[in-house]
Amino acid sequence: MAERVLVCEDDEHVRELLAYRLETDGYDVVAIDDGEDCWERLEGADELPDGLVLDLMLPGLDGFGILSRLRDHDDLEELPVVMVTGRGLERDVVRGFELGADDYVTKPFSPSEVSARLGRLVR
């Protein structure tokens, strides 16, 4: 059975690119564009995804907010998270890791690299 991955990215082109690469690599992908929707899907999920690919700058609730909530939630604290973002300043990367990101990839990126990094975490 394929690993399930939730991709939360507000840029349509990037979201579609990630979803295509991950699906090509055998993942079952749900791709969404809003931070509040992401949180609601995770918090209320009967079945959790095996991994989350998360942008930082999102409408509704930003990626740092989602990550912080995940790590404070008993059922979600172990969910593997790969941050994929245009925010590559050292303070952003450090904050991402301090909040519990498992990996951090800055844009521009290789979709194959994101898939490989995710695979290391979920397989």
XYZ file of C-alpha atoms in Angstrom:
123
model
C 0.000 0.000 0.000
C 1.317 3.428 -0.937
C 2.316 5.902 1.732
C -0.155 8.775 2.040
C 1.239 12.288 1.845
C -0.448 15.615 2.460
C 1.063 18.502 0.494
C 0.150 21.984 1.719
C 1.401 24.629 -0.709
C -0.434 27.778 -1.807
C 1.393 28.251 -5.123
C -0.625 26.232 -7.641
C 2.345 25.507 -9.932
C 4.567 24.313 -7.071
C 1.712 22.292 -5.528
C 1.015 20.522 -8.821
C 4.717 19.910 -9.438
C 5.178 18.341 -5.997
C 2.014 16.260 -6.284
C 3.027 14.973 -9.725
C 6.549 13.989 -8.594
C 5.328 12.305 -5.419
C 2.570 10.423 -7.259
C 5.102 9.322 -9.880
C 7.243 8.000 -7.038
C 4.344 5.920 -5.725
C 2.807 8.101 -3.035
C -0.918 8.615 -2.561
C -1.082 12.444 -2.512
C -3.659 14.939 -1.319
C -2.642 18.493 -2.237
C -4.222 21.551 -0.633
C -3.509 25.281 -0.597
C -4.600 26.642 2.793
C -3.109 26.398 6.275
C -6.438 26.268 8.136
C -7.652 23.500 5.819
C -4.398 21.630 6.435
C -4.819 21.809 10.199
C -8.490 20.788 10.072
C -7.660 17.777 7.882
C -4.892 16.673 10.231
C -6.675 17.294 13.512
C -9.876 15.563 12.428
C -8.336 12.736 10.402
C -9.532 9.183 10.926
C -6.378 8.072 9.132
C -3.320 10.276 9.323
C -1.049 10.763 6.348
C 2.360 9.140 6.556
C 4.051 12.470 5.870
C 3.451 16.180 5.356
C 5.126 18.477 2.837
C 4.521 21.955 4.213
C 5.065 25.463 2.886
C 5.632 28.293 5.361
C 3.767 31.181 3.818
C 0.160 30.005 3.604
C -3.213 31.704 3.809
C -5.117 31.145 7.036
C -2.470 29.550 9.221
C 1.212 29.666 8.320
C 3.531 26.673 8.277
C 5.177 27.589 11.589
C 1.739 27.663 13.222
C 0.822 24.271 11.792
C 4.161 22.784 12.835
C 3.839 24.157 16.364
C 0.331 22.729 16.730
C 1.446 19.363 15.356
C 4.257 18.974 17.851
C 1.945 19.912 20.747
C -0.752 17.400 19.701
C -0.466 13.873 21.127
C -1.803 12.149 17.997
C 0.197 14.247 15.527
C 3.531 14.927 17.204
C 5.370 12.144 15.358
C 4.112 13.019 11.852
C 7.149 13.480 9.566
C 7.267 17.017 8.152
C 9.369 18.312 5.268
C 9.251 22.094 5.016
C 9.459 23.386 1.429
C 9.668 27.152 1.387
C 11.124 30.257 -0.172
C 12.144 31.457 3.279
C 15.762 30.363 3.432
C 17.177 32.822 5.941
C 19.110 31.161 8.720
C 16.632 32.329 11.361
C 13.739 30.729 9.428
C 15.573 27.432 8.984
C 16.569 27.377 12.651
C 13.021 28.204 13.758
C 11.664 25.421 11.559
C 13.956 22.871 13.146
C 13.313 24.232 16.652
C 9.571 23.793 16.088
C 10.136 20.198 15.015
C 10.550 20.063 11.238
C 12.226 16.832 10.178
C 13.726 18.434 7.077
C 13.838 21.869 5.448
C 14.176 22.493 1.711
C 14.381 25.983 0.223
C 12.957 27.087 -3.113
C 13.968 26.712 -5.833
C 14.191 22.977 -5.268
C 14.326 19.697 -7.122
C 11.037 17.765 -6.800
C 13.061 14.541 -6.892
C 15.108 15.747 -3.921
C 11.949 16.529 -1.939
C 10.617 13.056 -2.739
C 13.898 11.436 -1.656
C 13.977 13.410 1.601
C 10.365 12.486 2.321
C 11.055 8.850 1.504
C 13.848 8.766 4.050
C 11.315 9.801 6.698
C 8.236 7.725 5.837
C 9.525 4.422 4.493
